[in-house]
């Protein structure tokens, strides 16, 4: 059985209690293995109001596209997926303004191996 978006929000709400969790930020960073430096990142968002509409499947698809859609040599690149609980409401516009890197919450990022190990289909 696959992790559902409602499971993800229930688990991540424990990190934000008593604040209300509005959305989850997925941050996929790829690194150059030789230098260890970040070679780029992709941001994806999962709003809580859309958890029943297969949006976790949509996010999984976008993550897989980001991993496999580049012209990278598999030997030279590694990835890190972090999930961040976000308490601020999503803006009601079609152009989402991304938060700056310095505005990230100080909470420890959620390790996908611990709870959402199958966020990418049995991610290991």
mmCIF file of C-alpha atoms in Angstrom, residues 9-122:
data_model
loop_
_atom_site.group_PDB
_atom_site.id
_atom_site.type_symbol
_atom_site.label_atom_id
_atom_site.label_comp_id
_atom_site.label_asym_id
_atom_site.label_seq_id
_atom_site.Cartn_x
_atom_site.Cartn_y
_atom_site.Cartn_z
ATOM 1 C CA UNK A 9 0.091 15.582 6.405
ATOM 2 C CA UNK A 10 -0.841 13.660 9.548
ATOM 3 C CA UNK A 11 2.792 12.715 10.181
ATOM 4 C CA UNK A 12 4.236 16.141 9.390
ATOM 5 C CA UNK A 13 1.628 17.888 11.559
ATOM 6 C CA UNK A 14 3.482 16.460 14.555
ATOM 7 C CA UNK A 15 6.435 18.721 13.656
ATOM 8 C CA UNK A 16 4.281 21.855 13.504
ATOM 9 C CA UNK A 17 1.920 21.324 16.458
ATOM 10 C CA UNK A 18 0.118 23.515 17.595
ATOM 11 C CA UNK A 19 0.463 25.476 14.322
ATOM 12 C CA UNK A 20 -1.668 24.473 11.361
ATOM 13 C CA UNK A 21 0.146 22.810 8.471
ATOM 14 C CA UNK A 22 -0.989 24.323 5.160
ATOM 15 C CA UNK A 23 1.353 22.721 2.632
ATOM 16 C CA UNK A 24 4.485 20.640 2.232
ATOM 17 C CA UNK A 25 7.501 21.764 0.263
ATOM 18 C CA UNK A 26 9.411 18.993 -1.528
ATOM 19 C CA UNK A 27 13.002 20.017 -2.225
ATOM 20 C CA UNK A 28 15.011 17.728 -4.516
ATOM 21 C CA UNK A 29 18.678 18.721 -4.686
ATOM 22 C CA UNK A 30 21.121 17.015 -7.002
ATOM 23 C CA UNK A 31 24.823 16.994 -6.240
ATOM 24 C CA UNK A 32 27.957 16.455 -8.245
ATOM 25 C CA UNK A 33 29.558 13.418 -6.589
ATOM 26 C CA UNK A 34 33.084 14.482 -7.476
ATOM 27 C CA UNK A 35 32.925 17.950 -5.929
ATOM 28 C CA UNK A 36 30.087 17.346 -3.444
ATOM 29 C CA UNK A 37 28.542 20.663 -4.466
ATOM 30 C CA UNK A 38 24.922 21.272 -5.329
ATOM 31 C CA UNK A 39 24.326 21.150 -9.073
ATOM 32 C CA UNK A 40 20.725 22.382 -8.864
ATOM 33 C CA UNK A 41 17.428 21.956 -7.096
ATOM 34 C CA UNK A 42 13.764 21.452 -7.853
ATOM 35 C CA UNK A 43 10.887 22.645 -5.667
ATOM 36 C CA UNK A 44 7.444 21.040 -5.600
ATOM 37 C CA UNK A 45 4.467 21.918 -3.415
ATOM 38 C CA UNK A 46 1.631 19.828 -2.014
ATOM 39 C CA UNK A 47 -1.222 21.919 -0.548
ATOM 40 C CA UNK A 48 -3.276 20.289 2.194
ATOM 41 C CA UNK A 49 -6.537 21.391 0.560
ATOM 42 C CA UNK A 50 -5.743 19.158 -2.418
ATOM 43 C CA UNK A 51 -4.805 15.929 -0.638
ATOM 44 C CA UNK A 52 -7.767 13.950 -1.937
ATOM 45 C CA UNK A 53 -7.151 14.652 -5.628
ATOM 46 C CA UNK A 54 -4.141 12.414 -6.333
ATOM 47 C CA UNK A 55 -1.716 15.316 -6.012
ATOM 48 C CA UNK A 56 0.859 13.173 -4.220
ATOM 49 C CA UNK A 57 0.915 11.019 -7.353
ATOM 50 C CA UNK A 58 1.430 14.220 -9.384
ATOM 51 C CA UNK A 59 4.344 15.246 -7.134
ATOM 52 C CA UNK A 60 5.860 11.743 -7.436
ATOM 53 C CA UNK A 61 5.660 12.036 -11.218
ATOM 54 C CA UNK A 62 7.363 15.433 -11.181
ATOM 55 C CA UNK A 63 10.105 14.123 -8.899
ATOM 56 C CA UNK A 64 10.741 11.184 -11.213
ATOM 57 C CA UNK A 65 10.754 13.530 -14.227
ATOM 58 C CA UNK A 66 13.333 15.716 -12.477
ATOM 59 C CA UNK A 67 15.531 12.700 -11.708
ATOM 60 C CA UNK A 68 15.310 10.927 -15.051
ATOM 61 C CA UNK A 69 14.644 13.868 -17.368
ATOM 62 C CA UNK A 70 18.138 15.322 -17.326
ATOM 63 C CA UNK A 71 21.216 14.563 -19.358
ATOM 64 C CA UNK A 72 23.174 13.422 -16.315
ATOM 65 C CA UNK A 73 25.600 10.556 -16.104
ATOM 66 C CA UNK A 74 24.185 8.302 -13.378
ATOM 67 C CA UNK A 75 27.632 7.849 -11.852
ATOM 68 C CA UNK A 76 28.303 11.567 -11.338
ATOM 69 C CA UNK A 77 25.035 12.681 -9.678
ATOM 70 C CA UNK A 78 23.427 11.982 -6.314
ATOM 71 C CA UNK A 79 20.118 13.292 -4.960
ATOM 72 C CA UNK A 80 18.707 14.423 -1.615
ATOM 73 C CA UNK A 81 14.963 14.746 -1.064
ATOM 74 C CA UNK A 82 13.825 16.899 1.858
ATOM 75 C CA UNK A 83 10.276 17.635 2.942
ATOM 76 C CA UNK A 84 9.521 20.859 4.803
ATOM 77 C CA UNK A 85 6.273 21.581 6.646
ATOM 78 C CA UNK A 86 4.974 25.042 5.764
ATOM 79 C CA UNK A 87 2.634 26.925 8.074
ATOM 80 C CA UNK A 88 2.044 30.061 6.010
ATOM 81 C CA UNK A 89 -1.066 29.977 3.790
ATOM 82 C CA UNK A 90 -0.552 29.475 0.083
ATOM 83 C CA UNK A 91 -1.181 32.620 -1.954
ATOM 84 C CA UNK A 92 -4.345 32.491 -4.057
ATOM 85 C CA UNK A 93 -2.682 33.259 -7.359
ATOM 86 C CA UNK A 94 -1.472 31.216 -10.281
ATOM 87 C CA UNK A 95 2.057 32.574 -9.810
ATOM 88 C CA UNK A 96 3.377 31.148 -6.575
ATOM 89 C CA UNK A 97 6.187 33.190 -5.080
ATOM 90 C CA UNK A 98 8.814 30.823 -3.782
ATOM 91 C CA UNK A 99 10.201 31.481 -0.312
ATOM 92 C CA UNK A 100 13.843 32.472 -0.146
ATOM 93 C CA UNK A 101 16.357 29.911 1.061
ATOM 94 C CA UNK A 102 17.002 31.892 4.241
ATOM 95 C CA UNK A 103 13.307 31.681 5.156
ATOM 96 C CA UNK A 104 13.327 27.894 5.485
ATOM 97 C CA UNK A 105 11.989 26.619 8.793
ATOM 98 C CA UNK A 106 14.611 25.708 11.357
ATOM 99 C CA UNK A 107 13.077 22.258 11.846
ATOM 100 C CA UNK A 108 15.072 19.253 10.745
ATOM 101 C CA UNK A 109 14.099 18.122 7.265
ATOM 102 C CA UNK A 110 12.175 14.864 7.128
ATOM 103 C CA UNK A 111 14.258 11.936 5.933
ATOM 104 C CA UNK A 112 12.239 10.090 3.256
ATOM 105 C CA UNK A 113 13.718 6.747 4.359
ATOM 106 C CA UNK A 114 12.020 7.123 7.764
ATOM 107 C CA UNK A 115 8.363 7.625 6.879
ATOM 108 C CA UNK A 116 7.789 8.390 3.235
ATOM 109 C CA UNK A 117 10.170 5.753 1.923
ATOM 110 C CA UNK A 118 7.880 5.097 -1.007
ATOM 111 C CA UNK A 119 7.336 8.721 -2.027
ATOM 112 C CA UNK A 120 9.019 7.809 -5.315
ATOM 113 C CA UNK A 121 7.753 4.245 -5.425
ATOM 114 C CA UNK A 122 9.827 2.460 -2.745
#
